[in-house]
Amino acid sequence: VCSSDLDGALMSWALSDQGGRPLAVVLELLRADAPGTVTGAPKAWPRWAVLLPHVLAATGHFEYLPGPREQPGRAETSWLLDRAASYLQVHARLGEALPLAEQALAIAEAAHGPDHPDVGAALNNLATIWQDLGQPQQARPLAERALAIDEAAYGPDHPDVAIRLNNLALIWKHLGQLERARPLAERALAITEAAYGPDHPTVAIRLNNLAQIWQDLGQLERARPLAERALAIDEAAHGPDHPIIGTDLSNLATIWKDLGQLKRAQPLA
């Protein structure tokens, strides 16, 4: 579907209908067209820039009914609001993202109940927005609930559980509770390695996060090999000129500097 399909007469007709079905069709078309992965996927952003006003218009006319009974367009509305919030989040439009994520969560809970994996995903995304807003105390209970839902739904060793563990670890880190953060980050790393192998770029992310926690704990000799391994993985995966390599080099340089090894730090910085 092209964005023009959603303009003009079709959109006006759908949004003015009281029966709900034409609006549900538009929501279905939007979901089919909108890229599902937004965070870390810049190639999807131009399409989202085009679709966003249509998504906001269509979802703004949807009135969800509480309870488990079927309602045309409800699942699509929650999904679109969640992804729209993610798009706004990655573009630092957090004030706009927050109410969309809150609405996506409310609709998911109304549709599925409090313990469904879709609710866990919505909780996690809302938690990351609060975290980006500098409100880790608001993010923590959401992230804890998302982790509990996913562990119950998928088991303790699922990759989605690793994502939830990683996010909760970062929240505890920002709250200054490093000893709470560390075991979560270690577990996230172990699950990710088991799921994807030792050389996957996602493993590098987990390694860097754990390295930063060890660094903040003053355990620099524990942090250094983790940061070095993250750099090696990313160089192999992305090549030496990828922007993430600069971040890895900066992280490692900071560790060497804190170790008093300025000669090792300077070429990396």
PDB file of C-alpha atoms in Angstrom:
ATOM      1  CA  VAL A   1       0.000   0.000   0.000  1.00  0.00           C
ATOM      2  CA  CYS A   2       1.204   3.510  -0.780  1.00  0.00           C
ATOM      3  CA  SER A   3       0.658   6.479   1.484  1.00  0.00           C
ATOM      4  CA  SER A   4      -1.541   8.038  -1.197  1.00  0.00           C
ATOM      5  CA  ASP A   5      -3.971   5.148  -0.686  1.00  0.00           C
ATOM      6  CA  LEU A   6      -4.604   6.521   2.771  1.00  0.00           C
ATOM      7  CA  ASP A   7      -5.153  10.125   1.767  1.00  0.00           C
ATOM      8  CA  GLY A   8      -8.171  12.079   0.682  1.00  0.00           C
ATOM      9  CA  ALA A   9     -11.469  10.336   0.187  1.00  0.00           C
ATOM     10  CA  LEU A  10     -10.466   6.972   1.685  1.00  0.00           C
ATOM     11  CA  MET A  11      -9.232   8.451   4.955  1.00  0.00           C
ATOM     12  CA  SER A  12     -12.216  10.778   5.252  1.00  0.00           C
ATOM     13  CA  TRP A  13     -14.621   7.921   4.571  1.00  0.00           C
ATOM     14  CA  ALA A  14     -12.915   5.617   7.041  1.00  0.00           C
ATOM     15  CA  LEU A  15     -12.678   8.122   9.842  1.00  0.00           C
ATOM     16  CA  SER A  16     -16.266   9.284   9.480  1.00  0.00           C
ATOM     17  CA  ASP A  17     -17.726   5.767   9.600  1.00  0.00           C
ATOM     18  CA  GLN A  18     -19.411   4.876  12.869  1.00  0.00           C
ATOM     19  CA  GLY A  19     -19.430   1.123  12.374  1.00  0.00           C
ATOM     20  CA  GLY A  20     -15.690   0.804  12.830  1.00  0.00           C
ATOM     21  CA  ARG A  21     -14.943  -1.590   9.972  1.00  0.00           C
ATOM     22  CA  PRO A  22     -13.606   0.920   7.376  1.00  0.00           C
ATOM     23  CA  LEU A  23     -11.355   2.395  10.065  1.00  0.00           C
ATOM     24  CA  ALA A  24     -10.174  -1.115  10.925  1.00  0.00           C
ATOM     25  CA  VAL A  25      -9.289  -1.670   7.262  1.00  0.00           C
ATOM     26  CA  VAL A  26      -7.164   1.480   7.230  1.00  0.00           C
ATOM     27  CA  LEU A  27      -5.445   0.391  10.431  1.00  0.00           C
ATOM     28  CA  GLU A  28      -4.728  -2.993   8.867  1.00  0.00           C
ATOM     29  CA  LEU A  29      -3.288  -1.319   5.750  1.00  0.00           C
ATOM     30  CA  LEU A  30      -1.115   0.938   7.860  1.00  0.00           C
ATOM     31  CA  ARG A  31       0.198  -1.973   9.888  1.00  0.00           C
ATOM     32  CA  ALA A  32       0.985  -3.899   6.715  1.00  0.00           C
ATOM     33  CA  ASP A  33       2.948  -0.936   5.343  1.00  0.00           C
ATOM     34  CA  ALA A  34       4.720   0.276   8.481  1.00  0.00           C
ATOM     35  CA  PRO A  35       8.151  -1.233   9.229  1.00  0.00           C
ATOM     36  CA  GLY A  36       7.969  -3.282  12.405  1.00  0.00           C
ATOM     37  CA  THR A  37      11.548  -2.699  13.537  1.00  0.00           C
ATOM     38  CA  VAL A  38      12.243   0.948  14.324  1.00  0.00           C
ATOM     39  CA  THR A  39      14.951   1.173  16.975  1.00  0.00           C
ATOM     40  CA  GLY A  40      18.369   0.675  15.405  1.00  0.00           C
ATOM     41  CA  ALA A  41      16.847   0.498  11.924  1.00  0.00           C
ATOM     42  CA  PRO A  42      17.469   3.876  10.236  1.00  0.00           C
ATOM     43  CA  LYS A  43      16.425   2.523   6.840  1.00  0.00           C
ATOM     44  CA  ALA A  44      12.882   2.275   8.210  1.00  0.00           C
ATOM     45  CA  TRP A  45      12.722   5.888   9.378  1.00  0.00           C
ATOM     46  CA  PRO A  46      11.887   7.599   6.050  1.00  0.00           C
ATOM     47  CA  ARG A  47       8.860   5.349   5.628  1.00  0.00           C
ATOM     48  CA  TRP A  48       7.772   6.070   9.186  1.00  0.00           C
ATOM     49  CA  ALA A  49       8.157   9.810   8.547  1.00  0.00           C
ATOM     50  CA  VAL A  50       5.633   9.469   5.714  1.00  0.00           C
ATOM     51  CA  LEU A  51       3.229   7.213   7.589  1.00  0.00           C
ATOM     52  CA  LEU A  52       3.309   8.904  11.001  1.00  0.00           C
ATOM     53  CA  PRO A  53       0.605  11.546  10.376  1.00  0.00           C
ATOM     54  CA  HIS A  54      -1.686   8.864   8.937  1.00  0.00           C
ATOM     55  CA  VAL A  55      -1.015   6.590  11.909  1.00  0.00           C
ATOM     56  CA  LEU A  56      -1.786   9.383  14.355  1.00  0.00           C
ATOM     57  CA  ALA A  57      -4.968  10.327  12.489  1.00  0.00           C
ATOM     58  CA  ALA A  58      -6.288   6.778  12.274  1.00  0.00           C
ATOM     59  CA  THR A  59      -5.387   5.693  15.803  1.00  0.00           C
ATOM     60  CA  GLY A  60      -6.756   8.979  17.132  1.00  0.00           C
ATOM     61  CA  HIS A  61     -10.202   7.992  15.896  1.00  0.00           C
ATOM     62  CA  PHE A  62     -10.096   4.516  17.404  1.00  0.00           C
ATOM     63  CA  GLU A  63     -12.059   4.029  20.622  1.00  0.00           C
ATOM     64  CA  TYR A  64     -11.160   0.749  22.256  1.00  0.00           C
ATOM     65  CA  LEU A  65     -13.606  -1.263  24.313  1.00  0.00           C
ATOM     66  CA  PRO A  66     -12.248  -2.886  27.487  1.00  0.00           C
ATOM     67  CA  GLY A  67     -12.492  -6.605  27.914  1.00  0.00           C
ATOM     68  CA  PRO A  68     -11.411  -9.672  25.978  1.00  0.00           C
ATOM     69  CA  ARG A  69     -14.070  -9.578  23.255  1.00  0.00           C
ATOM     70  CA  GLU A  70     -12.912  -9.041  19.698  1.00  0.00           C
ATOM     71  CA  GLN A  71     -12.864  -5.492  18.388  1.00  0.00           C
ATOM     72  CA  PRO A  72     -11.814  -4.733  14.798  1.00  0.00           C
ATOM     73  CA  GLY A  73      -8.615  -2.698  14.676  1.00  0.00           C
ATOM     74  CA  ARG A  74      -7.681  -3.016  18.349  1.00  0.00           C
ATOM     75  CA  ALA A  75      -4.529  -5.100  17.868  1.00  0.00           C
ATOM     76  CA  GLU A  76      -3.450  -2.923  14.944  1.00  0.00           C
ATOM     77  CA  THR A  77      -3.975   0.267  16.946  1.00  0.00           C
ATOM     78  CA  SER A  78      -1.854  -0.941  19.842  1.00  0.00           C
ATOM     79  CA  TRP A  79       0.896  -2.107  17.464  1.00  0.00           C
ATOM     80  CA  LEU A  80       0.914   1.141  15.479  1.00  0.00           C
ATOM     81  CA  LEU A  81       0.946   3.332  18.589  1.00  0.00           C
ATOM     82  CA  ASP A  82       3.822   1.313  20.031  1.00  0.00           C
ATOM     83  CA  ARG A  83       5.911   1.596  16.853  1.00  0.00           C
ATOM     84  CA  ALA A  84       5.047   5.264  16.403  1.00  0.00           C
ATOM     85  CA  ALA A  85       6.247   5.879  19.943  1.00  0.00           C
ATOM     86  CA  SER A  86       9.507   4.092  19.119  1.00  0.00           C
ATOM     87  CA  TYR A  87       9.965   6.232  15.999  1.00  0.00           C
ATOM     88  CA  LEU A  88       9.443   9.412  18.011  1.00  0.00           C
ATOM     89  CA  GLN A  89      11.735   8.122  20.749  1.00  0.00           C
ATOM     90  CA  VAL A  90      14.691   7.515  18.444  1.00  0.00           C
ATOM     91  CA  HIS A  91      14.213  11.037  17.115  1.00  0.00           C
ATOM     92  CA  ALA A  92      14.321  12.460  20.661  1.00  0.00           C
ATOM     93  CA  ARG A  93      10.657  13.502  20.559  1.00  0.00           C
ATOM     94  CA  LEU A  94      10.069  11.943  23.941  1.00  0.00           C
ATOM     95  CA  GLY A  95       7.211  14.169  25.021  1.00  0.00           C
ATOM     96  CA  GLU A  96       5.247  13.014  21.979  1.00  0.00           C
ATOM     97  CA  ALA A  97       6.314   9.393  22.358  1.00  0.00           C
ATOM     98  CA  LEU A  98       5.254   8.974  25.980  1.00  0.00           C
ATOM     99  CA  PRO A  99       1.446   9.277  25.633  1.00  0.00           C
ATOM    100  CA  LEU A 100       1.457   7.013  22.571  1.00  0.00           C
ATOM    101  CA  ALA A 101       3.359   4.312  24.466  1.00  0.00           C
ATOM    102  CA  GLU A 102       1.017   4.669  27.433  1.00  0.00           C
ATOM    103  CA  GLN A 103      -2.014   4.287  25.154  1.00  0.00           C
ATOM    104  CA  ALA A 104      -0.465   1.268  23.408  1.00  0.00           C
ATOM    105  CA  LEU A 105       0.022  -0.394  26.792  1.00  0.00           C
ATOM    106  CA  ALA A 106      -3.538   0.351  27.909  1.00  0.00           C
ATOM    107  CA  ILE A 107      -4.993  -1.144  24.723  1.00  0.00           C
ATOM    108  CA  ALA A 108      -2.749  -4.220  24.916  1.00  0.00           C
ATOM    109  CA  GLU A 109      -3.807  -4.840  28.521  1.00  0.00           C
ATOM    110  CA  ALA A 110      -7.477  -4.382  27.636  1.00  0.00           C
ATOM    111  CA  ALA A 111      -7.149  -6.813  24.758  1.00  0.00           C
ATOM    112  CA  HIS A 112      -4.981  -9.511  26.324  1.00  0.00           C
ATOM    113  CA  GLY A 113      -4.995  -9.126  30.096  1.00  0.00           C
ATOM    114  CA  PRO A 114      -2.050  -8.157  32.287  1.00  0.00           C
ATOM    115  CA  ASP A 115       0.303 -11.079  31.610  1.00  0.00           C
ATOM    116  CA  HIS A 116       0.436 -11.383  27.820  1.00  0.00           C
ATOM    117  CA  PRO A 117       3.803 -11.075  26.007  1.00  0.00           C
ATOM    118  CA  ASP A 118       2.429  -8.155  23.966  1.00  0.00           C
ATOM    119  CA  VAL A 119       1.861  -6.369  27.273  1.00  0.00           C
ATOM    120  CA  GLY A 120       5.435  -7.177  28.277  1.00  0.00           C
ATOM    121  CA  ALA A 121       6.752  -5.623  25.074  1.00  0.00           C
ATOM    122  CA  ALA A 122       4.631  -2.501  25.574  1.00  0.00           C
ATOM    123  CA  LEU A 123       5.815  -2.213  29.197  1.00  0.00           C
ATOM    124  CA  ASN A 124       9.424  -2.512  28.106  1.00  0.00           C
ATOM    125  CA  ASN A 125       9.081   0.171  25.449  1.00  0.00           C
ATOM    126  CA  LEU A 126       7.366   2.541  27.865  1.00  0.00           C
ATOM    127  CA  ALA A 127      10.122   1.899  30.406  1.00  0.00           C
ATOM    128  CA  THR A 128      12.822   2.855  27.898  1.00  0.00           C
ATOM    129  CA  ILE A 129      11.050   6.137  27.164  1.00  0.00           C
ATOM    130  CA  TRP A 130      10.919   6.991  30.864  1.00  0.00           C
ATOM    131  CA  GLN A 131      14.592   6.055  31.072  1.00  0.00           C
ATOM    132  CA  ASP A 132      15.438   8.377  28.183  1.00  0.00           C
ATOM    133  CA  LEU A 133      13.453  11.111  29.929  1.00  0.00           C
ATOM    134  CA  GLY A 134      15.816  10.767  32.884  1.00  0.00           C
ATOM    135  CA  GLN A 135      13.191   9.139  35.089  1.00  0.00           C
ATOM    136  CA  PRO A 136      14.626   5.710  35.965  1.00  0.00           C
ATOM    137  CA  GLN A 137      12.439   5.494  39.058  1.00  0.00           C
ATOM    138  CA  GLN A 138       9.378   5.598  36.766  1.00  0.00           C
ATOM    139  CA  ALA A 139      10.978   3.071  34.411  1.00  0.00           C
ATOM    140  CA  ARG A 140      11.974   0.451  37.005  1.00  0.00           C
ATOM    141  CA  PRO A 141       8.583  -1.073  37.939  1.00  0.00           C
ATOM    142  CA  LEU A 142       7.601  -1.209  34.265  1.00  0.00           C
ATOM    143  CA  ALA A 143      10.822  -3.001  33.345  1.00  0.00           C
ATOM    144  CA  GLU A 144      10.497  -5.399  36.270  1.00  0.00           C
ATOM    145  CA  ARG A 145       6.978  -6.299  35.240  1.00  0.00           C
ATOM    146  CA  ALA A 146       8.052  -6.768  31.590  1.00  0.00           C
ATOM    147  CA  LEU A 147      10.806  -9.146  32.727  1.00  0.00           C
ATOM    148  CA  ALA A 148       8.414 -11.193  34.876  1.00  0.00           C
ATOM    149  CA  ILE A 149       5.916 -11.512  32.004  1.00  0.00           C
ATOM    150  CA  ASP A 150       8.538 -12.666  29.510  1.00  0.00           C
ATOM    151  CA  GLU A 151      10.130 -15.139  31.906  1.00  0.00           C
ATOM    152  CA  ALA A 152       6.720 -16.691  32.534  1.00  0.00           C
ATOM    153  CA  ALA A 153       5.834 -16.721  28.844  1.00  0.00           C
ATOM    154  CA  TYR A 154       9.142 -17.843  27.287  1.00  0.00           C
ATOM    155  CA  GLY A 155      11.235 -19.350  30.066  1.00  0.00           C
ATOM    156  CA  PRO A 156      14.369 -17.953  31.720  1.00  0.00           C
ATOM    157  CA  ASP A 157      16.772 -18.363  28.797  1.00  0.00           C
ATOM    158  CA  HIS A 158      14.923 -16.752  25.901  1.00  0.00           C
ATOM    159  CA  PRO A 159      16.594 -13.890  23.960  1.00  0.00           C
ATOM    160  CA  ASP A 160      13.665 -11.592  24.748  1.00  0.00           C
ATOM    161  CA  VAL A 161      14.352 -12.205  28.438  1.00  0.00           C
ATOM    162  CA  ALA A 162      17.933 -11.073  27.837  1.00  0.00           C
ATOM    163  CA  ILE A 163      16.632  -7.800  26.402  1.00  0.00           C
ATOM    164  CA  ARG A 164      14.482  -7.220  29.465  1.00  0.00           C
ATOM    165  CA  LEU A 165      17.379  -8.102  31.797  1.00  0.00           C
ATOM    166  CA  ASN A 166      19.689  -5.726  29.965  1.00  0.00           C
ATOM    167  CA  ASN A 167      17.222  -2.854  30.146  1.00  0.00           C
ATOM    168  CA  LEU A 168      16.547  -3.414  33.836  1.00  0.00           C
ATOM    169  CA  ALA A 169      20.283  -3.576  34.504  1.00  0.00           C
ATOM    170  CA  LEU A 170      20.742  -0.182  32.849  1.00  0.00           C
ATOM    171  CA  ILE A 171      17.921   1.262  34.942  1.00  0.00           C
ATOM    172  CA  TRP A 172      19.497   0.009  38.173  1.00  0.00           C
ATOM    173  CA  LYS A 173      22.839   1.393  36.961  1.00  0.00           C
ATOM    174  CA  HIS A 174      21.335   4.824  36.437  1.00  0.00           C
ATOM    175  CA  LEU A 175      19.745   4.594  39.875  1.00  0.00           C
ATOM    176  CA  GLY A 176      23.227   4.021  41.303  1.00  0.00           C
ATOM    177  CA  GLN A 177      22.430   0.447  42.349  1.00  0.00           C
ATOM    178  CA  LEU A 178      25.387  -1.218  40.660  1.00  0.00           C
ATOM    179  CA  GLU A 179      25.280  -4.455  42.636  1.00  0.00           C
ATOM    180  CA  ARG A 180      21.688  -4.919  41.544  1.00  0.00           C
ATOM    181  CA  ALA A 181      22.616  -4.130  37.952  1.00  0.00           C
ATOM    182  CA  ARG A 182      25.633  -6.439  37.641  1.00  0.00           C
ATOM    183  CA  PRO A 183      23.994  -9.891  37.954  1.00  0.00           C
ATOM    184  CA  LEU A 184      21.250  -8.840  35.559  1.00  0.00           C
ATOM    185  CA  ALA A 185      23.817  -7.724  32.986  1.00  0.00           C
ATOM    186  CA  GLU A 186      25.817 -10.925  33.470  1.00  0.00           C
ATOM    187  CA  ARG A 187      22.731 -13.046  32.939  1.00  0.00           C
ATOM    188  CA  ALA A 188      21.751 -11.048  29.857  1.00  0.00           C
ATOM    189  CA  LEU A 189      25.216 -11.653  28.395  1.00  0.00           C
ATOM    190  CA  ALA A 190      25.095 -15.395  29.102  1.00  0.00           C
ATOM    191  CA  ILE A 191      21.658 -15.790  27.477  1.00  0.00           C
ATOM    192  CA  THR A 192      22.672 -13.768  24.426  1.00  0.00           C
ATOM    193  CA  GLU A 193      25.871 -15.768  23.923  1.00  0.00           C
ATOM    194  CA  ALA A 194      23.962 -19.029  24.203  1.00  0.00           C
ATOM    195  CA  ALA A 195      21.310 -17.840  21.751  1.00  0.00           C
ATOM    196  CA  TYR A 196      23.497 -16.223  19.084  1.00  0.00           C
ATOM    197  CA  GLY A 197      27.040 -17.450  19.629  1.00  0.00           C
ATOM    198  CA  PRO A 198      30.056 -15.618  21.069  1.00  0.00           C
ATOM    199  CA  ASP A 199      30.726 -13.317  18.104  1.00  0.00           C
ATOM    200  CA  HIS A 200      27.308 -11.782  17.450  1.00  0.00           C
ATOM    201  CA  PRO A 201      27.022  -7.958  17.513  1.00  0.00           C
ATOM    202  CA  THR A 202      24.332  -8.183  20.192  1.00  0.00           C
ATOM    203  CA  VAL A 203      26.890  -9.922  22.400  1.00  0.00           C
ATOM    204  CA  ALA A 204      29.117  -6.859  21.951  1.00  0.00           C
ATOM    205  CA  ILE A 205      26.323  -4.645  23.282  1.00  0.00           C
ATOM    206  CA  ARG A 206      25.951  -6.840  26.352  1.00  0.00           C
ATOM    207  CA  LEU A 207      29.741  -6.894  26.867  1.00  0.00           C
ATOM    208  CA  ASN A 208      29.964  -3.101  26.747  1.00  0.00           C
ATOM    209  CA  ASN A 209      27.103  -2.676  29.203  1.00  0.00           C
ATOM    210  CA  LEU A 210      28.662  -5.113  31.661  1.00  0.00           C
ATOM    211  CA  ALA A 211      32.072  -3.496  31.211  1.00  0.00           C
ATOM    212  CA  GLN A 212      30.618  -0.105  32.138  1.00  0.00           C
ATOM    213  CA  ILE A 213      29.068  -1.535  35.287  1.00  0.00           C
ATOM    214  CA  TRP A 214      32.375  -3.093  36.338  1.00  0.00           C
ATOM    215  CA  GLN A 215      34.097   0.194  35.554  1.00  0.00           C
ATOM    216  CA  ASP A 216      31.641   2.115  37.726  1.00  0.00           C
ATOM    217  CA  LEU A 217      32.282  -0.435  40.481  1.00  0.00           C
ATOM    218  CA  GLY A 218      35.983   0.385  40.240  1.00  0.00           C
ATOM    219  CA  GLN A 219      36.835  -3.087  38.914  1.00  0.00           C
ATOM    220  CA  LEU A 220      38.779  -1.916  35.893  1.00  0.00           C
ATOM    221  CA  GLU A 221      40.645  -5.155  35.261  1.00  0.00           C
ATOM    222  CA  ARG A 222      37.301  -6.893  34.979  1.00  0.00           C
ATOM    223  CA  ALA A 223      35.966  -4.199  32.654  1.00  0.00           C
ATOM    224  CA  ARG A 224      38.936  -4.070  30.252  1.00  0.00           C
ATOM    225  CA  PRO A 225      38.756  -7.554  28.659  1.00  0.00           C
ATOM    226  CA  LEU A 226      35.014  -7.169  28.166  1.00  0.00           C
ATOM    227  CA  ALA A 227      35.468  -3.864  26.354  1.00  0.00           C
ATOM    228  CA  GLU A 228      38.308  -5.292  24.266  1.00  0.00           C
ATOM    229  CA  ARG A 229      36.188  -8.250  23.249  1.00  0.00           C
ATOM    230  CA  ALA A 230      33.269  -5.985  22.338  1.00  0.00           C
ATOM    231  CA  LEU A 231      35.568  -3.952  20.101  1.00  0.00           C
ATOM    232  CA  ALA A 232      36.893  -7.065  18.379  1.00  0.00           C
ATOM    233  CA  ILE A 233      33.374  -8.378  17.716  1.00  0.00           C
ATOM    234  CA  ASP A 234      32.177  -5.082  16.287  1.00  0.00           C
ATOM    235  CA  GLU A 235      35.236  -4.636  14.080  1.00  0.00           C
ATOM    236  CA  ALA A 236      34.721  -8.122  12.653  1.00  0.00           C
ATOM    237  CA  ALA A 237      30.995  -7.549  12.158  1.00  0.00           C
ATOM    238  CA  HIS A 238      30.947  -3.961  10.910  1.00  0.00           C
ATOM    239  CA  GLY A 239      34.448  -3.110   9.732  1.00  0.00           C
ATOM    240  CA  PRO A 240      36.835  -0.531  11.222  1.00  0.00           C
ATOM    241  CA  ASP A 241      34.975   2.592  10.065  1.00  0.00           C
ATOM    242  CA  HIS A 242      31.492   1.953  11.447  1.00  0.00           C
ATOM    243  CA  PRO A 243      30.236   4.582  13.947  1.00  0.00           C
ATOM    244  CA  ILE A 244      29.856   1.952  16.675  1.00  0.00           C
ATOM    245  CA  ILE A 245      33.618   1.355  16.538  1.00  0.00           C
ATOM    246  CA  GLY A 246      34.154   4.912  17.708  1.00  0.00           C
ATOM    247  CA  THR A 247      31.964   4.262  20.718  1.00  0.00           C
ATOM    248  CA  ASP A 248      33.823   1.033  21.506  1.00  0.00           C
ATOM    249  CA  LEU A 249      37.188   2.755  21.209  1.00  0.00           C
ATOM    250  CA  SER A 250      36.055   5.581  23.466  1.00  0.00           C
ATOM    251  CA  ASN A 251      34.823   3.117  26.092  1.00  0.00           C
ATOM    252  CA  LEU A 252      38.090   1.215  26.054  1.00  0.00           C
ATOM    253  CA  ALA A 253      40.138   4.414  26.123  1.00  0.00           C
ATOM    254  CA  THR A 254      38.288   5.557  29.250  1.00  0.00           C
ATOM    255  CA  ILE A 255      39.092   2.272  30.975  1.00  0.00           C
ATOM    256  CA  TRP A 256      42.790   2.510  30.087  1.00  0.00           C
ATOM    257  CA  LYS A 257      42.816   6.118  31.286  1.00  0.00           C
ATOM    258  CA  ASP A 258      41.253   5.118  34.606  1.00  0.00           C
ATOM    259  CA  LEU A 259      43.914   2.423  34.889  1.00  0.00           C
ATOM    260  CA  GLY A 260      46.541   5.145  34.565  1.00  0.00           C
ATOM    261  CA  GLN A 261      47.684   3.848  31.176  1.00  0.00           C
ATOM    262  CA  LEU A 262      47.532   7.077  29.192  1.00  0.00           C
ATOM    263  CA  LYS A 263      49.830   5.801  26.440  1.00  0.00           C
ATOM    264  CA  ARG A 264      47.379   3.012  25.749  1.00  0.00           C
ATOM    265  CA  ALA A 265      44.352   5.317  26.007  1.00  0.00           C
ATOM    266  CA  GLN A 266      45.509   8.120  23.709  1.00  0.00           C
ATOM    267  CA  PRO A 267      45.577   6.199  20.396  1.00  0.00           C
ATOM    268  CA  LEU A 268      42.047   4.944  21.053  1.00  0.00           C
ATOM    269  CA  ALA A 269      40.426   8.239  22.015  1.00  0.00           C
TER     270      ALA A 269
END
